PDB file of C-alpha atoms (C1' of nucleotides) in Angstrom:
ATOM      1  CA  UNK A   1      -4.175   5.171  -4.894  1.00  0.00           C
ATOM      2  CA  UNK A   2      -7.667   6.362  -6.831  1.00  0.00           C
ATOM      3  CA  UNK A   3      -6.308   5.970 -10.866  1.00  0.00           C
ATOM      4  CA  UNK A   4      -8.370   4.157 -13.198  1.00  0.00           C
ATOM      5  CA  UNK A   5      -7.828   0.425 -11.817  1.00  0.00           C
ATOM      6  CA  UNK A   6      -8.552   1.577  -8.285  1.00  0.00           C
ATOM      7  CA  UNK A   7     -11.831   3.852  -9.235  1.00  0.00           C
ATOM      8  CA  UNK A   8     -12.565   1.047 -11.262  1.00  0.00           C
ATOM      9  CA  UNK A   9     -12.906  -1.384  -8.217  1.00  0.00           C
ATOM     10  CA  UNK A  10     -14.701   1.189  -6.312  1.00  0.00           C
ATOM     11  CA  UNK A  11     -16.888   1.636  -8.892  1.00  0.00           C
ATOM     12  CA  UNK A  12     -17.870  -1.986  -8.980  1.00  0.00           C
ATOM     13  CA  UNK A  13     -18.060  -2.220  -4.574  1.00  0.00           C
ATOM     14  CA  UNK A  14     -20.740   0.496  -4.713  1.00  0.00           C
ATOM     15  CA  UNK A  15     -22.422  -1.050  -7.739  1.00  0.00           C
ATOM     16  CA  UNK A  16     -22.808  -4.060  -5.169  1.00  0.00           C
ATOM     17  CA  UNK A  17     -23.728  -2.135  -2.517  1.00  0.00           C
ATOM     18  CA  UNK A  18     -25.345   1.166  -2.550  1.00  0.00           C
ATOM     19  CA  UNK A  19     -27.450   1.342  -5.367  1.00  0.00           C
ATOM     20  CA  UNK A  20     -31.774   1.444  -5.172  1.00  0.00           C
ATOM     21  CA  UNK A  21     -31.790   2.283  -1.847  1.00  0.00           C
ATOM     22  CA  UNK A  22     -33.401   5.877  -1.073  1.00  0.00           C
ATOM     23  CA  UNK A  23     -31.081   8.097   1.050  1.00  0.00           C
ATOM     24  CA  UNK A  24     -32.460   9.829   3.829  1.00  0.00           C
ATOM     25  CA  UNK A  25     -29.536  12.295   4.648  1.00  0.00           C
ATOM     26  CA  UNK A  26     -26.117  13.325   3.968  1.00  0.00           C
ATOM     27  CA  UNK A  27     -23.362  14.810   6.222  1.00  0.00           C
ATOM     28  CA  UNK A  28     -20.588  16.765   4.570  1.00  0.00           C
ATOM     29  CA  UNK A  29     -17.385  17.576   6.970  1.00  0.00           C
ATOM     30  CA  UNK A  30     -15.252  18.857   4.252  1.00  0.00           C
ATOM     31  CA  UNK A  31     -17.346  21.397   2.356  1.00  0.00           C
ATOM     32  CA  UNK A  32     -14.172  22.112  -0.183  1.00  0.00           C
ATOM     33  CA  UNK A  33     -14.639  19.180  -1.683  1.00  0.00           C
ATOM     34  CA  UNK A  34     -17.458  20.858  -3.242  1.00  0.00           C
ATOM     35  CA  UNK A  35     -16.758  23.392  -5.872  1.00  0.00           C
ATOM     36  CA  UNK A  36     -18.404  26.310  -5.368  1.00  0.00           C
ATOM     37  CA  UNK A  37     -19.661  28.763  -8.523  1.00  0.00           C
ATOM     38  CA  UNK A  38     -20.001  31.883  -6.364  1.00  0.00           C
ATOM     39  CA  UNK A  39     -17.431  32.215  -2.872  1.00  0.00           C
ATOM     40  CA  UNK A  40     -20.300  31.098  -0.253  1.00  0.00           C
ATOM     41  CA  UNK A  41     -19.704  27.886   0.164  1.00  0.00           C
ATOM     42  CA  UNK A  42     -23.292  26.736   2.829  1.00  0.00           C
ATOM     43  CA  UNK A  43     -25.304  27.174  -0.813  1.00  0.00           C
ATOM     44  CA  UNK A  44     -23.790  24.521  -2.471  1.00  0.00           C
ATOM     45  CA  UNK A  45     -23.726  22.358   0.725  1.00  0.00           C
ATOM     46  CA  UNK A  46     -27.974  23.075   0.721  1.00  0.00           C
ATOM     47  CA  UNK A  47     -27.908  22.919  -2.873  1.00  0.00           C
ATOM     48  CA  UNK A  48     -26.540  19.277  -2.938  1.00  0.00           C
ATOM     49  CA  UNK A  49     -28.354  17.986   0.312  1.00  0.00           C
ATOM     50  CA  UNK A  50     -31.597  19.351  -1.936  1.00  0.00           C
ATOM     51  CA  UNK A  51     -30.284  17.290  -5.291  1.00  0.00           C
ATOM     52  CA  UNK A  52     -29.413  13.903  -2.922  1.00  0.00           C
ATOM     53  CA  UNK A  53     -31.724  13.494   0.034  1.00  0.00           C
ATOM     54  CA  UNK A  54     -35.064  11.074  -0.915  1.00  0.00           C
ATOM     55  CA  UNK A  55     -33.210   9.732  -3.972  1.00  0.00           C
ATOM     56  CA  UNK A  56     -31.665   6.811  -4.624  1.00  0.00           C
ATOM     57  CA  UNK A  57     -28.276   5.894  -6.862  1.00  0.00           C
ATOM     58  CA  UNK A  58     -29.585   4.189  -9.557  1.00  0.00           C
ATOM     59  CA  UNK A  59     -26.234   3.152 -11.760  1.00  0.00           C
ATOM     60  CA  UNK A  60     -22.732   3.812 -12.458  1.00  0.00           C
ATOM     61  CA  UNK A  61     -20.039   4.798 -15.105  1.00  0.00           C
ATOM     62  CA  UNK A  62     -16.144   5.473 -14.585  1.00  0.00           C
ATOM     63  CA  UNK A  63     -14.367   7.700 -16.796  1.00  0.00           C
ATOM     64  CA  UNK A  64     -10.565   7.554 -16.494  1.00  0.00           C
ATOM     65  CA  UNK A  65     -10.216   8.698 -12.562  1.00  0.00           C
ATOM     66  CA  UNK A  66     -13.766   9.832 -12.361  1.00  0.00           C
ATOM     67  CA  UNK A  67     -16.671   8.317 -11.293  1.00  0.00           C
ATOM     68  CA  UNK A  68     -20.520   9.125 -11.872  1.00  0.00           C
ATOM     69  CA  UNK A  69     -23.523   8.100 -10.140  1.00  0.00           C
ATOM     70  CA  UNK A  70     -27.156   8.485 -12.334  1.00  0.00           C
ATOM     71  CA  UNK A  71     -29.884   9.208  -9.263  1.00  0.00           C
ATOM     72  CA  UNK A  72     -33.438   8.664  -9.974  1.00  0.00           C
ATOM     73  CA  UNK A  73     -33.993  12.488 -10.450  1.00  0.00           C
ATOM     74  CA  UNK A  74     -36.557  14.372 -12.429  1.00  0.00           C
ATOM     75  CA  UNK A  75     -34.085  14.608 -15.970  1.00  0.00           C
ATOM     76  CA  UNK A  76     -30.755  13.090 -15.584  1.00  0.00           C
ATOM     77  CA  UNK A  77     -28.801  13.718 -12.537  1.00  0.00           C
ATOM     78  CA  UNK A  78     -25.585  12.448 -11.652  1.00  0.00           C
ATOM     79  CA  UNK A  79     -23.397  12.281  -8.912  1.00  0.00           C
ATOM     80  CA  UNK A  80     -19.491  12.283  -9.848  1.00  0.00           C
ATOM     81  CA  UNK A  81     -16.781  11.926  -7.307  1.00  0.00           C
ATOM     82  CA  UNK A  82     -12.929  12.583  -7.394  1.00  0.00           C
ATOM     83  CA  UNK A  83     -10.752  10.708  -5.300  1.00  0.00           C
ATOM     84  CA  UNK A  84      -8.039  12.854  -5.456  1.00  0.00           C
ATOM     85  CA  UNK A  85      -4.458  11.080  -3.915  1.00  0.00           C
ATOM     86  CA  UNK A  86      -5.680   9.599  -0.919  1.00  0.00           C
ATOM     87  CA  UNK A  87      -9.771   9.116  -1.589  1.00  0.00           C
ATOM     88  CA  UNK A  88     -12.238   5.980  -1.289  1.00  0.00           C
ATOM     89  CA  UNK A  89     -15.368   4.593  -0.355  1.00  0.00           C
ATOM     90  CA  UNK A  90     -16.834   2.724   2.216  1.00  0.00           C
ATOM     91  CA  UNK A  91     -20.052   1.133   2.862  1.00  0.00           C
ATOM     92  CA  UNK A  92     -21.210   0.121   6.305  1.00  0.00           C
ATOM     93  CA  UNK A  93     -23.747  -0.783   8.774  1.00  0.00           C
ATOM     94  CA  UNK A  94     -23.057   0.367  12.344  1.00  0.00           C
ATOM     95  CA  UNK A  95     -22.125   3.716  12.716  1.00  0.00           C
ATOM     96  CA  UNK A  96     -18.388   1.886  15.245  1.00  0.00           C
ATOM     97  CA  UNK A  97     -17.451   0.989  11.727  1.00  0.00           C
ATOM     98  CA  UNK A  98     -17.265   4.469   9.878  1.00  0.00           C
ATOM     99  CA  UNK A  99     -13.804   5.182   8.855  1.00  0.00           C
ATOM    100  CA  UNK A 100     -11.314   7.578  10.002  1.00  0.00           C
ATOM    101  CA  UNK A 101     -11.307  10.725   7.537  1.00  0.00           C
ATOM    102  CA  UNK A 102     -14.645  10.443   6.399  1.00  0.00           C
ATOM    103  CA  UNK A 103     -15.786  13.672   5.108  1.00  0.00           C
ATOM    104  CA  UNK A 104     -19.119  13.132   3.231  1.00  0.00           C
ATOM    105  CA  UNK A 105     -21.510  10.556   4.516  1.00  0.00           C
ATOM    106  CA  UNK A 106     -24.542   8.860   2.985  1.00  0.00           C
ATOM    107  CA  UNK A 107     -27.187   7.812   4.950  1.00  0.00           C
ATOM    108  CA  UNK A 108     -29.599   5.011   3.267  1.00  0.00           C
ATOM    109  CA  UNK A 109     -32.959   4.014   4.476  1.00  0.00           C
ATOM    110  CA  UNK A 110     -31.588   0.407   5.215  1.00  0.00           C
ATOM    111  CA  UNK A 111     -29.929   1.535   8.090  1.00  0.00           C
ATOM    112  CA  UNK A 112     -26.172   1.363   5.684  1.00  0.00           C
ATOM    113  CA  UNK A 113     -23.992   4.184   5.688  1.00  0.00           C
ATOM    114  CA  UNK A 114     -21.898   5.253   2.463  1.00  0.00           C
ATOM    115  CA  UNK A 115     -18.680   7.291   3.446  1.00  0.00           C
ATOM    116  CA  UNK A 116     -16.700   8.727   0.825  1.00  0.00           C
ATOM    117  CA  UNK A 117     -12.896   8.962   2.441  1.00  0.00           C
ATOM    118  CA  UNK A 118     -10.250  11.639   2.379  1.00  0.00           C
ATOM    119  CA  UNK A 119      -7.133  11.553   4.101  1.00  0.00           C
ATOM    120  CA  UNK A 120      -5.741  14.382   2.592  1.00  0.00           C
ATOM    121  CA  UNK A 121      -9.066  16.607   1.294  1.00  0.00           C
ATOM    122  CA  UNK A 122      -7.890  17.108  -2.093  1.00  0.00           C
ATOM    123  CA  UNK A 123     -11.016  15.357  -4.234  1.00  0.00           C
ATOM    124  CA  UNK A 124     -14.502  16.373  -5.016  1.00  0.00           C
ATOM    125  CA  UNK A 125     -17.734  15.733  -5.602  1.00  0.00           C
ATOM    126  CA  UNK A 126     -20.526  17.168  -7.380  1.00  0.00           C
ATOM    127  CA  UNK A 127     -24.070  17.192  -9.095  1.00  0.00           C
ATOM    128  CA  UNK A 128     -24.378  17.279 -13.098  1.00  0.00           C
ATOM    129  CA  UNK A 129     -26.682  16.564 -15.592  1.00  0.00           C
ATOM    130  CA  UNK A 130     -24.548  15.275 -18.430  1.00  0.00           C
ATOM    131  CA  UNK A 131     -21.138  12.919 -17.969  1.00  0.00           C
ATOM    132  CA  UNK A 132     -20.169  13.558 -21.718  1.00  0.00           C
ATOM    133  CA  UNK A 133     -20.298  17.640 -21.019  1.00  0.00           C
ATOM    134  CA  UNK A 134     -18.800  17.239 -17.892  1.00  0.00           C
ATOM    135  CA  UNK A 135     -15.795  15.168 -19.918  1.00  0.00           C
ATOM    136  CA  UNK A 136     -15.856  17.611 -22.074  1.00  0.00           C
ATOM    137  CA  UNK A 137     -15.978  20.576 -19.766  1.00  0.00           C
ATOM    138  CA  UNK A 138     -12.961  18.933 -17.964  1.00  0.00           C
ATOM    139  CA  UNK A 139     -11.111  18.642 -21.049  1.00  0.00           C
ATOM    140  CA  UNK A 140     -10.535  14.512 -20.449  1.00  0.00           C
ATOM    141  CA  UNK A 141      -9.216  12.562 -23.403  1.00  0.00           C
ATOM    142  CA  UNK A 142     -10.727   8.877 -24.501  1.00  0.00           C
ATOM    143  CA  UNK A 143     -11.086   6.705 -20.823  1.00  0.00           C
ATOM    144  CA  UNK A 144      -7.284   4.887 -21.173  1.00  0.00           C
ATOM    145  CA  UNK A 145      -9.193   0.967 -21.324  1.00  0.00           C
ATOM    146  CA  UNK A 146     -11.520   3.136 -24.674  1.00  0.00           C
ATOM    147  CA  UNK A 147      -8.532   4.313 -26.414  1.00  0.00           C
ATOM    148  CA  UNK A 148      -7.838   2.093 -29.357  1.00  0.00           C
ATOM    149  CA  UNK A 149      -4.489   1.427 -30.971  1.00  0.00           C
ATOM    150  CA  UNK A 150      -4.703   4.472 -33.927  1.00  0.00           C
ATOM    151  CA  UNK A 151      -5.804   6.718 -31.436  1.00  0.00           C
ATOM    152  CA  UNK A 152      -3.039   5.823 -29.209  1.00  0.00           C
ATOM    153  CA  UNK A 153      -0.569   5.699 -32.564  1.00  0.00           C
ATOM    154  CA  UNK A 154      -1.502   9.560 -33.100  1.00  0.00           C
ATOM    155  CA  UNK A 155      -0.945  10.448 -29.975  1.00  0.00           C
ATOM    156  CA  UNK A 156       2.817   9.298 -29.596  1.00  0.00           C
ATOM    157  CA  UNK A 157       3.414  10.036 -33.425  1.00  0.00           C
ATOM    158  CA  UNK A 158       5.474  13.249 -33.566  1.00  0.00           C
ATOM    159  CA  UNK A 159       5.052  13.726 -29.962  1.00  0.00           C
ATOM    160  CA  UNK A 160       8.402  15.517 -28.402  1.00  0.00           C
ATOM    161  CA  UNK A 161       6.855  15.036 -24.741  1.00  0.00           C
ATOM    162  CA  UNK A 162       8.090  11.956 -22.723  1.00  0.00           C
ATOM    163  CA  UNK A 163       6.294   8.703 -22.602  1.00  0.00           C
ATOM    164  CA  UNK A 164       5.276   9.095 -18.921  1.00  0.00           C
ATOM    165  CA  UNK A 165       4.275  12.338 -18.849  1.00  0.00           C
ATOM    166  CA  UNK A 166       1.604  11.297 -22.195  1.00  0.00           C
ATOM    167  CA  UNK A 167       0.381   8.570 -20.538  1.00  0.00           C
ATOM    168  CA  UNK A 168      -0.603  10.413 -17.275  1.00  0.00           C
ATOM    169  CA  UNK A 169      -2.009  13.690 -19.170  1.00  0.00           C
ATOM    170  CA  UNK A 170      -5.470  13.194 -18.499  1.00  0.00           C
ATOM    171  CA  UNK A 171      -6.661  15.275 -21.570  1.00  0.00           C
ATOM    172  CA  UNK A 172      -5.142  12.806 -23.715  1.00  0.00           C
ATOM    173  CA  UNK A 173      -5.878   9.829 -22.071  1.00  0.00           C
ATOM    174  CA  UNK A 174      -7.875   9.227 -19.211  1.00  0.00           C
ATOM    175  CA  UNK A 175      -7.050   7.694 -15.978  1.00  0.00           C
ATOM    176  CA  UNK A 176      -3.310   7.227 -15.496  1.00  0.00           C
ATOM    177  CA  UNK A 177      -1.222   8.918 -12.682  1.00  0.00           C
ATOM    178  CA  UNK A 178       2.260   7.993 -11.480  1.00  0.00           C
ATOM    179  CA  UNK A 179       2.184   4.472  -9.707  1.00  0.00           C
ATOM    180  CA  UNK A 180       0.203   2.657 -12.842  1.00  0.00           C
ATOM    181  CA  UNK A 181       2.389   4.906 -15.454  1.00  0.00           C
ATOM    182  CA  UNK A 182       5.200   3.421 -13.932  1.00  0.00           C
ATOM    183  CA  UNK A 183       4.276  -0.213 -13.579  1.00  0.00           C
ATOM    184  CA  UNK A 184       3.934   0.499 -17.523  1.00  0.00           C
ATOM    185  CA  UNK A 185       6.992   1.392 -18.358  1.00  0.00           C
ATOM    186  CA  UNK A 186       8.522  -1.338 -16.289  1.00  0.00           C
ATOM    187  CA  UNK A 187       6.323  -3.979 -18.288  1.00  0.00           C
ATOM    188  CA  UNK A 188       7.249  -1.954 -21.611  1.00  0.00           C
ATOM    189  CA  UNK A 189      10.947  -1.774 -20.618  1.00  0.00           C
ATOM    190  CA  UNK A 190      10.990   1.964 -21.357  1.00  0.00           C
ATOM    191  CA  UNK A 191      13.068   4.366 -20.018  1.00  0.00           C
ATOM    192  CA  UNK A 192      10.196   6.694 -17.826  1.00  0.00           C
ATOM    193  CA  UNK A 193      12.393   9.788 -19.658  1.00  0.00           C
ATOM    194  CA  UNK A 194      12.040   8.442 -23.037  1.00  0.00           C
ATOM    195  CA  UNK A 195      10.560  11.015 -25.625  1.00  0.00           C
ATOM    196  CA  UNK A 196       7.477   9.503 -27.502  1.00  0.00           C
ATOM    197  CA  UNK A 197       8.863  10.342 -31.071  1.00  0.00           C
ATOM    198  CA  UNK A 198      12.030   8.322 -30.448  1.00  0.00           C
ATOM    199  CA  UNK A 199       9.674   5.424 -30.113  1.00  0.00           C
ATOM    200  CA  UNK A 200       9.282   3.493 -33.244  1.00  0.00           C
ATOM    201  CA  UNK A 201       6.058   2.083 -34.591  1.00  0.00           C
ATOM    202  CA  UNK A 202       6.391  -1.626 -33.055  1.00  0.00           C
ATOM    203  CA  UNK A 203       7.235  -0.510 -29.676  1.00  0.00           C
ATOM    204  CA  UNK A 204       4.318   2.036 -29.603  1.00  0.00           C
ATOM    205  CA  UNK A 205       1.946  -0.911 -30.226  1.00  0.00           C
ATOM    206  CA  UNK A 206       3.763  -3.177 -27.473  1.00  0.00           C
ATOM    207  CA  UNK A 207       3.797  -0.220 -24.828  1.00  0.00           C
ATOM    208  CA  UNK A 208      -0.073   0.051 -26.299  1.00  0.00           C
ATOM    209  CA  UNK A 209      -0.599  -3.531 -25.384  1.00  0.00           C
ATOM    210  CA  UNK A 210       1.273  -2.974 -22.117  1.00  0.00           C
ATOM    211  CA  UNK A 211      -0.909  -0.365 -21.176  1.00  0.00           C
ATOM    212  CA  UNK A 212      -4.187  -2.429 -21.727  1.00  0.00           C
ATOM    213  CA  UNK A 213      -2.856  -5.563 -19.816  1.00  0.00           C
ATOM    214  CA  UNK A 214      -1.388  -3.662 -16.689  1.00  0.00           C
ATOM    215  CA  UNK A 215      -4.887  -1.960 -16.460  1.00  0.00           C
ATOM    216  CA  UNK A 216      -7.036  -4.934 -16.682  1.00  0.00           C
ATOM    217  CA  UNK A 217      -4.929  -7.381 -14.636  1.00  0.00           C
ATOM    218  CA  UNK A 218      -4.500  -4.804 -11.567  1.00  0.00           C
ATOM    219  CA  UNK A 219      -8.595  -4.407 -12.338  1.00  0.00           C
ATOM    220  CA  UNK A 220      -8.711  -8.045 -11.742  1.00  0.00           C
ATOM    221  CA  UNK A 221      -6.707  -8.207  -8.692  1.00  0.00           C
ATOM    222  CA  UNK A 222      -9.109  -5.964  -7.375  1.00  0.00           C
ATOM    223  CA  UNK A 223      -6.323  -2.800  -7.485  1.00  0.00           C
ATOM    224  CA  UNK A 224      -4.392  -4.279  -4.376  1.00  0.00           C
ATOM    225  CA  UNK A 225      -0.468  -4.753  -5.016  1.00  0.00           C
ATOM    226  CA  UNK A 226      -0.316  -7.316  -2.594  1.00  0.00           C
ATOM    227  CA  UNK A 227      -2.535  -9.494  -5.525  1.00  0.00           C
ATOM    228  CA  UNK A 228      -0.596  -8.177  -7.948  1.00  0.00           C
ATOM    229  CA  UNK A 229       1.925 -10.452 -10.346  1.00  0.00           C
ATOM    230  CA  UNK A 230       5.180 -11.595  -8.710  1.00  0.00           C
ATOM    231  CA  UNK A 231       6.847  -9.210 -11.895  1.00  0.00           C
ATOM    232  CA  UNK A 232       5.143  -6.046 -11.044  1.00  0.00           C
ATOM    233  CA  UNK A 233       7.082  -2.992 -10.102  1.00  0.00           C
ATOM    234  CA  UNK A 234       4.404  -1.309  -7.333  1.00  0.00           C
ATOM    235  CA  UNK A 235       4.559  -3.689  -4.593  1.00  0.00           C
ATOM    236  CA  UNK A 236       8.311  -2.509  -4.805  1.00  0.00           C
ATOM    237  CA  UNK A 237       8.252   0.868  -5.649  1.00  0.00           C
ATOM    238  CA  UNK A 238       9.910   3.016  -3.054  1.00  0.00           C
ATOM    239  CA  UNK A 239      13.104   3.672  -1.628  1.00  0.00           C
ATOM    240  CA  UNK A 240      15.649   0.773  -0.907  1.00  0.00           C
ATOM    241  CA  UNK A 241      13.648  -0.964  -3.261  1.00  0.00           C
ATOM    242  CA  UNK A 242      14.394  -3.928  -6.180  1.00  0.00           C
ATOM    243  CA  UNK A 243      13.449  -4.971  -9.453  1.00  0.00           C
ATOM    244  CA  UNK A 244      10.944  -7.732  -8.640  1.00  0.00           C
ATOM    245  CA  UNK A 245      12.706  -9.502 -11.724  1.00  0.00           C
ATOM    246  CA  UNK A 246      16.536  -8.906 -11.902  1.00  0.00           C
ATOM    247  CA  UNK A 247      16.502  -7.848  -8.447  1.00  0.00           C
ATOM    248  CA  UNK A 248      18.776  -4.506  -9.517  1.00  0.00           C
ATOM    249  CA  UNK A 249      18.033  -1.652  -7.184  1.00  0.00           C
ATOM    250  CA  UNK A 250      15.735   0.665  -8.478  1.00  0.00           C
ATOM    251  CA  UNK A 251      16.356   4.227  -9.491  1.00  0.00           C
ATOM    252  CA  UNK A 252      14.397   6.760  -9.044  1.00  0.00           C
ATOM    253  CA  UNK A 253      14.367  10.004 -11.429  1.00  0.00           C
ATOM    254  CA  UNK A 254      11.938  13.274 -11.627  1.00  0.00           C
ATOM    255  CA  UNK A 255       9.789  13.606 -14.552  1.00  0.00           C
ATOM    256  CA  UNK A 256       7.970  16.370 -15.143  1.00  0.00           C
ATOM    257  CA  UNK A 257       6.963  17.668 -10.993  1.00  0.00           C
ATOM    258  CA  UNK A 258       6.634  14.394  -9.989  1.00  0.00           C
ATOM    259  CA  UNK A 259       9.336  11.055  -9.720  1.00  0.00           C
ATOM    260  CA  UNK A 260       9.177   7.727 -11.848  1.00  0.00           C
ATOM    261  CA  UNK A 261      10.887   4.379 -10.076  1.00  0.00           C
ATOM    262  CA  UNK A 262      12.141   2.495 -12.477  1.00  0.00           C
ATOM    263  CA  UNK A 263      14.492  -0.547 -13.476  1.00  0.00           C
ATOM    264  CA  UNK A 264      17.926   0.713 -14.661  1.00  0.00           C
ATOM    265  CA  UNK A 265      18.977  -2.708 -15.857  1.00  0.00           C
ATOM    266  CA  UNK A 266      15.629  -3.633 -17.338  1.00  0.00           C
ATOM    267  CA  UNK A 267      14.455   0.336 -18.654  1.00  0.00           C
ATOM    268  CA  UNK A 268      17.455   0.818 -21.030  1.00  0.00           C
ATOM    269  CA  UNK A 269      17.887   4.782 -22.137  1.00  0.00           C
ATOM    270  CA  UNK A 270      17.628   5.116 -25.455  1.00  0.00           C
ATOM    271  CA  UNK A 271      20.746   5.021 -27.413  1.00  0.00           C
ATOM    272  CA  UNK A 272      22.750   3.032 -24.729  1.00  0.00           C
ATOM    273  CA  UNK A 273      22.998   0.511 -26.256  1.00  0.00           C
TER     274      UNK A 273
ATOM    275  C1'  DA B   1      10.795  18.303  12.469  1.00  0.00           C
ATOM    276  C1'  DG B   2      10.987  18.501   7.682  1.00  0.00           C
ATOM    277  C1'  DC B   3       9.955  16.230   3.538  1.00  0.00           C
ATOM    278  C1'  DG B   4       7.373  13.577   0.371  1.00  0.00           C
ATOM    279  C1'  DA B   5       2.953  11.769  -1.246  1.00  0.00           C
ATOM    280  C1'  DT B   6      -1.127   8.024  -5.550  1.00  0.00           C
ATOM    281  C1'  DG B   7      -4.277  14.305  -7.950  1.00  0.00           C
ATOM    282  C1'  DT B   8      -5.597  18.739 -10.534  1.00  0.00           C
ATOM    283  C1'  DT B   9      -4.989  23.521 -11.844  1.00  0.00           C
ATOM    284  C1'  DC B  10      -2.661  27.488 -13.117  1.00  0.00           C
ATOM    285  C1'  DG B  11       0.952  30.554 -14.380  1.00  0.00           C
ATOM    286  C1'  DC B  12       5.622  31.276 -16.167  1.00  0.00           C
ATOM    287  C1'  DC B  13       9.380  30.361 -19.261  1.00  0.00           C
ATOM    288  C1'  DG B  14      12.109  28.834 -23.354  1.00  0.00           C
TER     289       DG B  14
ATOM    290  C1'  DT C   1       1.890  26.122 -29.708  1.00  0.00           C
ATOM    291  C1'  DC C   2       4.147  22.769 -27.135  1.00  0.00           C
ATOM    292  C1'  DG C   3       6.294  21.007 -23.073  1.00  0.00           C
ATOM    293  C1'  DG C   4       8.741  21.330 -18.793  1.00  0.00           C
ATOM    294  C1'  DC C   5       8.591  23.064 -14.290  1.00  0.00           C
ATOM    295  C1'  DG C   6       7.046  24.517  -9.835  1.00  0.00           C
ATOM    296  C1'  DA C   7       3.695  26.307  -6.654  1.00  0.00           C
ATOM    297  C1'  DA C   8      -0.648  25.847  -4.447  1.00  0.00           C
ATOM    298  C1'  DC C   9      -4.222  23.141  -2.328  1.00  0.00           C
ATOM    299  C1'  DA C  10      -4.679  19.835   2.861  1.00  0.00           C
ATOM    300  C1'  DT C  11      -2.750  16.981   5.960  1.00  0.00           C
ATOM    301  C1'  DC C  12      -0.745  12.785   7.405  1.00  0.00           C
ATOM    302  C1'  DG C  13       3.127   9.405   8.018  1.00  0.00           C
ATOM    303  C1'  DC C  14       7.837   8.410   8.088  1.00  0.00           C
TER     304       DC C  14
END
DNA sequence: AGCGATGTTCGCCG
DNA sequence: TCGGCGAACATCGC
């Protein structure tokens, strides 16, 4: 599940692993994972092969779900990858171990193998020369674990869009989708339908808080719900499934296109009560 | 066998 | 202008 926690760890595995070593080839299965400027897809294909092969990564940076690579290039180069809903890396040795669903593969001159995984093709994965134009470009708000408390005020203040949907719009904050914009709103106790202006100034600064600490502890758990705190929602977040705390059955309700699992004894609807 | 799924983009509607 | 909604994208697992 590739939000911020989970690019976050991935960002820090191929930190460990694949940078300063020069790559000597590159296999792309899915060539749709590269956008393409003009319809022909083969010349972006050559045109990244050209951009990769006989570098090496050098370092990374994360911003919200996105990830970026600088290569030792002439200028500044860097390699960015979306993960998409079902995306990840993998780094390996013998070519028995590469993953099902591997669609772009690194080669390194130590013999390792870097495979970027996609179950489900939706991702991608491109060359630029600037991360804060390509944020830009992309329209992404502040990275969620950047966004400080009277940035976050402002953008709940007078706000008649629901708290979920906010807190997974990527343009106005950066790396939230559904499972950790749930697991939120369970910590927050807030209603995933709740409108942001019918939050009042002390509970925007808790769910603010929230936010912060959900991020960073499933960060340190290394983004796998089976680390995660006994009270977390995830691990439990499907059908048939109970509020880790009160042990209510959870509900679950659409929001926006997608559908929020929540608490109904714990996530009280405004007004209720 | 059909439906739902962690993501983004785009177009339509009130 | 803002926000909600749904389709499209690809494809697998339940």
């Amino acid at each position: 599940m590739p939000e911020l926690p989970d690019v976050e760890v991935m960002r820090r595995y191929l930190q460990s692993t694949a940078l300063h070593q020069e790559i000597t080839d590159l296999e792309v299965g899915a060539a749709r994972l590269i956008p393409d400027e003009e319809t022909n897809q083969d010349p972006t294909v050559k045109q990244l092969k050209a951009d990769i092969i006989g570098r090496s990564f050098e370092s990374s940076r994360r911003h919200g779900k996105w990830l970026f690579i600088r290569m030792n290039s002439e200028g500044e180069k860097f390699l960015v990858f979306h993960f998409g809903m079902t995306g990840g890396l993998n780094y390996f040795k013998d070519m028995d171990d590469e993953p099902e669903y591997t669609q772009v593969l690194f080669h390194f001159k130590n013999g390792y193998q870097l495979a970027y995984i996609s179950q489900r093709k939706l991702g991608e994965l491109e060359i630029i020369d600037g991360v804060e134009k390509f944020v830009d470009q992309k329209k992404l708000g502040p990275d969620a674990l950047d966004l400080s408390l009277e940035e976050f005020k402002i953008l709940c203040e007078g706000r008649h869009a629901m708290v979920k949907t906010t807190l997974m719009d990527q343009s106005k904050i950066a790396g939230i989708g559904n499972v950790y914009s749930d697991e939120i709103l369970f910590q927050a106790k807030i209603y995933p339908r709740t409108q942001c202006d019918q939050l009042g100034g002390d509970k925007i600064e808790e769910l603010y808080h929230t936010m912060k600490d959900v991020l960073q502890t499933a960060i340190d758990r290394q983004a796998d719900p089976e680390q995660f705190p006994q009270d977390f929602i995830t691990p439990h977040r499907h059908k048939g499934g109970h509020c880790p705390i009160c042990g209510e059955a959870l509900k679950r309700v659409q929001v926006g296109s997608r559908h929020a699992y929540y608490c109904p004894n714990r996530q009280e609807k405004k007004g209720k009560h």
